[in-house]
PDB file of C-alpha atoms in Angstrom:
ATOM      1  CA  VAL C   1     -40.897 -57.461   6.227  1.00 82.00           C
ATOM      2  CA  GLU C   2     -44.006 -57.864   4.087  1.00 89.00           C
ATOM      3  CA  VAL C   3     -44.989 -56.015   0.919  1.00 91.00           C
ATOM      4  CA  ALA C   4     -48.668 -55.976  -0.043  1.00 91.00           C
ATOM      5  CA  ILE C   5     -49.681 -54.489  -3.410  1.00 90.00           C
ATOM      6  CA  TYR C   6     -53.225 -53.295  -4.019  1.00 88.00           C
ATOM      7  CA  LYS C   7     -54.834 -51.323  -6.861  1.00 85.00           C
ATOM      8  CA  SER C   8     -54.778 -48.030  -4.997  1.00 86.00           C
ATOM      9  CA  PHE C   9     -51.882 -48.400  -2.545  1.00 88.00           C
ATOM     10  CA  ILE C  10     -48.805 -50.405  -1.547  1.00 91.00           C
ATOM     11  CA  ASP C  11     -48.128 -51.344   2.078  1.00 92.00           C
ATOM     12  CA  ILE C  12     -44.714 -52.207   3.460  1.00 90.00           C
ATOM     13  CA  TYR C  13     -45.094 -53.783   6.888  1.00 89.00           C
ATOM     14  CA  SER C  14     -42.288 -54.320   9.359  1.00 85.00           C
ATOM     15  CA  PRO C  15     -42.771 -56.436  12.474  1.00 81.00           C
ATOM     16  CA  GLY C  16     -41.712 -54.749  15.648  1.00 76.00           C
ATOM     17  CA  ILE C  17     -43.506 -51.894  17.331  1.00 76.00           C
ATOM     18  CA  PHE C  18     -42.454 -48.316  16.584  1.00 74.00           C
ATOM     19  CA  PRO C  19     -40.803 -46.749  19.664  1.00 75.00           C
ATOM     20  CA  GLU C  20     -43.167 -45.379  22.342  1.00 76.00           C
ATOM     21  CA  ASN C  21     -43.567 -41.604  22.750  1.00 78.00           C
ATOM     22  CA  VAL C  22     -42.170 -40.933  19.284  1.00 77.00           C
ATOM     23  CA  GLU C  23     -44.222 -40.353  16.148  1.00 81.00           C
ATOM     24  CA  PRO C  24     -42.837 -41.400  12.758  1.00 79.00           C
ATOM     25  CA  GLU C  25     -43.409 -37.869  11.432  1.00 82.00           C
ATOM     26  CA  GLN C  26     -40.907 -36.580  14.002  1.00 80.00           C
ATOM     27  CA  PHE C  27     -38.126 -38.437  12.157  1.00 76.00           C
ATOM     28  CA  VAL C  28     -39.171 -36.594   8.993  1.00 78.00           C
ATOM     29  CA  ASP C  29     -39.598 -33.115  10.453  1.00 81.00           C
ATOM     30  CA  GLU C  30     -36.954 -33.065  13.186  1.00 79.00           C
ATOM     31  CA  GLU C  31     -33.337 -34.090  13.611  1.00 77.00           C
ATOM     32  CA  LEU C  32     -33.824 -37.036  15.963  1.00 71.00           C
ATOM     33  CA  LYS C  33     -31.083 -39.405  16.971  1.00 72.00           C
ATOM     34  CA  PRO C  34     -31.679 -43.047  16.070  1.00 70.00           C
ATOM     35  CA  ILE C  35     -33.281 -45.348  18.606  1.00 70.00           C
ATOM     36  CA  ARG C  36     -31.177 -48.492  18.631  1.00 71.00           C
ATOM     37  CA  ARG C  37     -32.905 -51.303  20.469  1.00 69.00           C
ATOM     38  CA  ASN C  38     -29.945 -53.579  19.860  1.00 75.00           C
ATOM     39  CA  PRO C  39     -26.826 -51.451  19.228  1.00 75.00           C
ATOM     40  CA  LEU C  40     -24.654 -54.477  18.420  1.00 83.00           C
ATOM     41  CA  ILE C  41     -26.962 -55.647  15.607  1.00 80.00           C
ATOM     42  CA  ALA C  42     -27.372 -52.067  14.312  1.00 75.00           C
ATOM     43  CA  ARG C  43     -23.606 -51.512  14.233  1.00 77.00           C
ATOM     44  CA  THR C  44     -23.008 -54.891  12.542  1.00 83.00           C
ATOM     45  CA  LEU C  45     -25.604 -54.185   9.832  1.00 77.00           C
ATOM     46  CA  TYR C  46     -24.128 -50.711   9.279  1.00 74.00           C
ATOM     47  CA  TYR C  47     -20.538 -51.939   8.935  1.00 79.00           C
ATOM     48  CA  SER C  48     -21.577 -54.825   6.662  1.00 81.00           C
ATOM     49  CA  LYS C  49     -23.291 -52.242   4.413  1.00 73.00           C
ATOM     50  CA  ASP C  50     -26.677 -53.974   4.846  1.00 69.00           C
ATOM     51  CA  MET C  51     -27.928 -50.748   6.446  1.00 67.00           C
ATOM     52  CA  GLU C  52     -26.590 -47.536   4.986  1.00 62.00           C
ATOM     53  CA  SER C  53     -27.267 -45.116   7.840  1.00 62.00           C
ATOM     54  CA  PHE C  54     -29.138 -44.531  11.075  1.00 64.00           C
ATOM     55  CA  ALA C  55     -32.590 -42.892  11.332  1.00 62.00           C
ATOM     56  CA  THR C  56     -32.713 -41.453   7.814  1.00 73.00           C
ATOM     57  CA  GLY C  57     -35.096 -43.911   6.136  1.00 79.00           C
ATOM     58  CA  LEU C  58     -38.363 -42.122   6.921  1.00 81.00           C
ATOM     59  CA  LYS C  59     -36.859 -38.762   5.927  1.00 83.00           C
ATOM     60  CA  ARG C  60     -35.684 -40.226   2.596  1.00 85.00           C
ATOM     61  CA  ILE C  61     -39.097 -41.839   1.998  1.00 86.00           C
ATOM     62  CA  SER C  62     -40.758 -38.474   2.567  1.00 86.00           C
ATOM     63  CA  ALA C  63     -38.363 -36.582   0.281  1.00 87.00           C
ATOM     64  CA  SER C  64     -38.657 -39.155  -2.537  1.00 87.00           C
ATOM     65  CA  CYS C  65     -42.459 -39.245  -2.315  1.00 85.00           C
ATOM     66  CA  LYS C  66     -42.740 -35.448  -2.352  1.00 85.00           C
ATOM     67  CA  GLN C  67     -40.452 -35.276  -5.378  1.00 85.00           C
ATOM     68  CA  ALA C  68     -42.518 -37.927  -7.215  1.00 82.00           C
ATOM     69  CA  GLY C  69     -45.854 -36.524  -6.062  1.00 83.00           C
ATOM     70  CA  VAL C  70     -46.799 -39.705  -4.201  1.00 86.00           C
ATOM     71  CA  ARG C  71     -48.980 -39.503  -1.096  1.00 88.00           C
ATOM     72  CA  TYR C  72     -47.824 -41.695   1.806  1.00 89.00           C
ATOM     73  CA  GLU C  73     -48.639 -42.326   5.425  1.00 89.00           C
ATOM     74  CA  PHE C  74     -47.108 -44.085   8.389  1.00 87.00           C
ATOM     75  CA  LYS C  75     -49.367 -46.432  10.349  1.00 87.00           C
ATOM     76  CA  ARG C  76     -48.725 -47.957  13.751  1.00 84.00           C
ATOM     77  CA  GLU C  77     -49.982 -51.535  13.967  1.00 82.00           C
ATOM     78  CA  PRO C  78     -50.526 -53.619  17.142  1.00 80.00           C
ATOM     79  CA  TYR C  79     -47.439 -55.721  16.360  1.00 80.00           C
ATOM     80  CA  GLY C  80     -45.587 -53.682  13.781  1.00 84.00           C
ATOM     81  CA  PHE C  81     -45.328 -50.607  11.612  1.00 85.00           C
ATOM     82  CA  THR C  82     -46.587 -49.940   8.072  1.00 90.00           C
ATOM     83  CA  VAL C  83     -45.628 -47.394   5.449  1.00 91.00           C
ATOM     84  CA  ARG C  84     -48.439 -46.964   2.909  1.00 92.00           C
ATOM     85  CA  PHE C  85     -47.769 -45.505  -0.532  1.00 91.00           C
ATOM     86  CA  TYR C  86     -50.894 -44.395  -2.406  1.00 88.00           C
ATOM     87  CA  ARG C  87     -50.908 -44.994  -6.135  1.00 82.00           C
ATOM     88  CA  HIS C  88     -51.911 -42.303  -8.573  1.00 71.00           C
ATOM     89  CA  CYS C  89     -55.547 -42.955  -9.366  1.00 58.00           C
ATOM     90  CA  GLY C  90     -56.187 -39.829 -11.360  1.00 53.00           C
ATOM     91  CA  LYS C  91     -56.110 -39.166 -15.079  1.00 53.00           C
ATOM     92  CA  GLY C  92     -54.394 -41.909 -17.060  1.00 50.00           C
ATOM     93  CA  TRP C  93     -54.758 -44.502 -14.304  1.00 49.00           C
ATOM     94  CA  GLU C  94     -56.441 -46.963 -16.640  1.00 51.00           C
ATOM     95  CA  LYS C  95     -53.412 -46.882 -18.938  1.00 52.00           C
ATOM     96  CA  ASP C  96     -51.055 -47.495 -15.975  1.00 50.00           C
ATOM     97  CA  LEU C  97     -53.234 -50.390 -14.821  1.00 50.00           C
ATOM     98  CA  ALA C  98     -53.172 -51.921 -18.319  1.00 53.00           C
ATOM     99  CA  VAL C  99     -49.377 -51.765 -18.322  1.00 51.00           C
ATOM    100  CA  LEU C 100     -49.278 -53.466 -14.915  1.00 49.00           C
ATOM    101  CA  LYS C 101     -51.580 -56.253 -16.106  1.00 51.00           C
ATOM    102  CA  LYS C 102     -49.627 -56.810 -19.339  1.00 54.00           C
ATOM    103  CA  GLN C 103     -47.602 -60.003 -19.278  1.00 49.00           C
ATOM    104  CA  PRO C 104     -43.862 -59.403 -19.508  1.00 53.00           C
ATOM    105  CA  GLU C 105     -42.314 -60.280 -22.830  1.00 53.00           C
ATOM    106  CA  LYS C 106     -40.317 -63.471 -22.912  1.00 52.00           C
ATOM    107  CA  GLN C 107     -36.657 -62.742 -22.402  1.00 53.00           C
ATOM    108  CA  PRO C 108     -34.313 -63.949 -25.126  1.00 54.00           C
ATOM    109  CA  GLU C 109     -32.459 -67.083 -24.131  1.00 52.00           C
ATOM    110  CA  LYS C 110     -29.091 -66.257 -22.639  1.00 52.00           C
ATOM    111  CA  GLN C 111     -26.184 -67.520 -24.689  1.00 53.00           C
ATOM    112  CA  PRO C 112     -23.698 -69.549 -22.686  1.00 52.00           C
ATOM    113  CA  ASN C 113     -20.307 -68.023 -22.100  1.00 57.00           C
ATOM    114  CA  THR C 114     -18.213 -70.499 -24.093  1.00 65.00           C
ATOM    115  CA  ARG C 115     -14.916 -69.022 -22.922  1.00 68.00           C
ATOM    116  CA  LYS C 116     -15.887 -69.557 -19.293  1.00 71.00           C
ATOM    117  CA  SER C 117     -17.229 -73.045 -20.090  1.00 77.00           C
ATOM    118  CA  ASP C 118     -13.929 -73.943 -21.750  1.00 81.00           C
ATOM    119  CA  GLU C 119     -12.008 -72.755 -18.681  1.00 83.00           C
ATOM    120  CA  ILE C 120     -14.193 -74.860 -16.386  1.00 83.00           C
ATOM    121  CA  GLU C 121     -13.722 -77.904 -18.644  1.00 87.00           C
ATOM    122  CA  LYS C 122      -9.931 -77.443 -18.568  1.00 89.00           C
ATOM    123  CA  ARG C 123      -9.977 -77.105 -14.776  1.00 89.00           C
ATOM    124  CA  ALA C 124     -12.137 -80.235 -14.452  1.00 90.00           C
ATOM    125  CA  ALA C 125      -9.698 -82.220 -16.594  1.00 91.00           C
ATOM    126  CA  ALA C 126      -6.768 -80.955 -14.515  1.00 92.00           C
ATOM    127  CA  VAL C 127      -8.580 -81.834 -11.269  1.00 91.00           C
ATOM    128  CA  ILE C 128      -9.251 -85.404 -12.474  1.00 92.00           C
ATOM    129  CA  LYS C 129      -5.588 -85.782 -13.445  1.00 92.00           C
ATOM    130  CA  ILE C 130      -4.384 -84.614 -10.008  1.00 92.00           C
ATOM    131  CA  ILE C 131      -6.905 -86.803  -8.150  1.00 91.00           C
ATOM    132  CA  LYS C 132      -5.784 -89.869 -10.151  1.00 92.00           C
ATOM    133  CA  GLN C 133      -2.231 -89.198  -8.952  1.00 92.00           C
ATOM    134  CA  ASN C 134      -3.287 -88.723  -5.310  1.00 92.00           C
ATOM    135  CA  PRO C 135      -6.856 -89.734  -4.303  1.00 90.00           C
ATOM    136  CA  TYR C 136      -6.294 -88.413  -0.748  1.00 90.00           C
ATOM    137  CA  ILE C 137      -5.531 -84.838  -1.880  1.00 90.00           C
ATOM    138  CA  SER C 138      -7.608 -82.018  -0.366  1.00 88.00           C
ATOM    139  CA  ARG C 139      -9.436 -79.290  -2.268  1.00 89.00           C
ATOM    140  CA  ARG C 140      -6.974 -76.727  -0.890  1.00 90.00           C
ATOM    141  CA  GLU C 141      -4.002 -78.784  -2.141  1.00 91.00           C
ATOM    142  CA  ILE C 142      -5.647 -79.138  -5.573  1.00 91.00           C
ATOM    143  CA  ALA C 143      -6.173 -75.367  -5.702  1.00 90.00           C
ATOM    144  CA  ASP C 144      -2.575 -74.688  -4.678  1.00 92.00           C
ATOM    145  CA  SER C 145      -1.129 -77.121  -7.210  1.00 91.00           C
ATOM    146  CA  LEU C 146      -3.234 -75.672 -10.056  1.00 90.00           C
ATOM    147  CA  GLY C 147      -2.838 -72.041  -8.978  1.00 90.00           C
ATOM    148  CA  ILE C 148      -6.611 -71.481  -8.755  1.00 89.00           C
ATOM    149  CA  THR C 149      -9.057 -70.751  -5.945  1.00 89.00           C
ATOM    150  CA  VAL C 150     -10.780 -73.358  -3.796  1.00 86.00           C
ATOM    151  CA  THR C 151     -14.108 -72.086  -5.191  1.00 87.00           C
ATOM    152  CA  GLN C 152     -12.918 -72.874  -8.721  1.00 88.00           C
ATOM    153  CA  VAL C 153     -11.920 -76.353  -7.551  1.00 88.00           C
ATOM    154  CA  ARG C 154     -15.361 -76.842  -5.978  1.00 87.00           C
ATOM    155  CA  THR C 155     -17.006 -75.794  -9.258  1.00 86.00           C
ATOM    156  CA  ALA C 156     -14.921 -78.299 -11.208  1.00 88.00           C
ATOM    157  CA  ILE C 157     -15.638 -81.065  -8.679  1.00 88.00           C
ATOM    158  CA  TYR C 158     -19.351 -80.272  -8.781  1.00 85.00           C
ATOM    159  CA  LEU C 159     -19.312 -80.594 -12.585  1.00 86.00           C
ATOM    160  CA  LEU C 160     -17.424 -83.896 -12.389  1.00 88.00           C
ATOM    161  CA  LYS C 161     -19.823 -85.266  -9.770  1.00 86.00           C
ATOM    162  CA  GLN C 162     -22.808 -84.223 -11.922  1.00 85.00           C
ATOM    163  CA  ARG C 163     -21.292 -86.231 -14.792  1.00 86.00           C
ATOM    164  CA  ASN C 164     -20.683 -89.191 -12.467  1.00 87.00           C
ATOM    165  CA  SER C 165     -16.981 -88.954 -13.319  1.00 88.00           C
ATOM    166  CA  MET C 166     -15.975 -89.044  -9.644  1.00 88.00           C
ATOM    167  CA  TYR C 167     -17.248 -89.113  -6.085  1.00 87.00           C
ATOM    168  CA  ARG C 168     -15.965 -88.794  -2.541  1.00 86.00           C
ATOM    169  CA  GLU C 169     -15.672 -91.889  -0.380  1.00 86.00           C
ATOM    170  CA  GLY C 170     -15.662 -91.201   3.366  1.00 83.00           C
ATOM    171  CA  SER C 171     -15.496 -87.873   5.161  1.00 81.00           C
ATOM    172  CA  ASP C 172     -13.897 -84.660   3.955  1.00 75.00           C
ATOM    173  CA  ASN C 173     -11.055 -85.072   6.434  1.00 77.00           C
ATOM    174  CA  GLY C 174     -10.372 -88.809   6.265  1.00 80.00           C
ATOM    175  CA  GLY C 175     -11.866 -89.816   2.937  1.00 85.00           C
ATOM    176  CA  TYR C 176     -10.560 -90.076  -0.593  1.00 89.00           C
ATOM    177  CA  TRP C 177     -11.642 -89.397  -4.173  1.00 89.00           C
ATOM    178  CA  VAL C 178     -12.781 -92.153  -6.528  1.00 89.00           C
ATOM    179  CA  VAL C 179     -12.522 -91.492 -10.266  1.00 89.00           C
ATOM    180  CA  THR C 180     -15.094 -93.470 -12.254  1.00 87.00           C
ATOM    181  CA  THR C 181     -13.931 -92.582 -15.769  1.00 76.00           C
ATOM    182  CA  ASP C 182     -10.671 -93.180 -17.616  1.00 64.00           C
ATOM    183  CA  ASP C 183     -10.864 -90.106 -19.850  1.00 52.00           C
ATOM    184  CA  GLU C 184      -9.781 -86.779 -18.258  1.00 49.00           C
ATOM    185  CA  ASN C 185     -11.974 -84.884 -20.753  1.00 49.00           C
ATOM    186  CA  ASN C 186     -15.152 -86.860 -20.026  1.00 47.00           C
TER     187      ASN C 186
END
């Protein structure tokens, strides 16, 4: 999917030809059933909540544009389909354009979450301690012994590797951990 923004309109292009013998306006004006070219993919996207419903997108575009007073059109392309939204170019357009051209203000620097950082530091120290006792221990076993998730163990290991406090020698299945620092808090 491609989005192209121009001064007077915005195009959203989707590769894939619109179904033959059906006009996009029919999905707006009539109650048509969806045309699923690949039902398995459509069903998977629907159940994974990556697609909220079937054959309602054009109707929702139309309703939203009418409510906002935005003119739109559907365009068939040789290898795809485009929805064009026309921008308001009437009274006050210059002011809208000035706002669009204005550089965004610099966002204030985000303060680190010290509580979360402290928790990660404590986990990292605990991971080092466990690995020193058993260099052949798996991430799952570390997580189980500390009562945390494998993701939390991975985060701690990533931090320790970034600090060069440890590394993995060999494969994940047959390898072992090497601690390169004596201090658990380093």
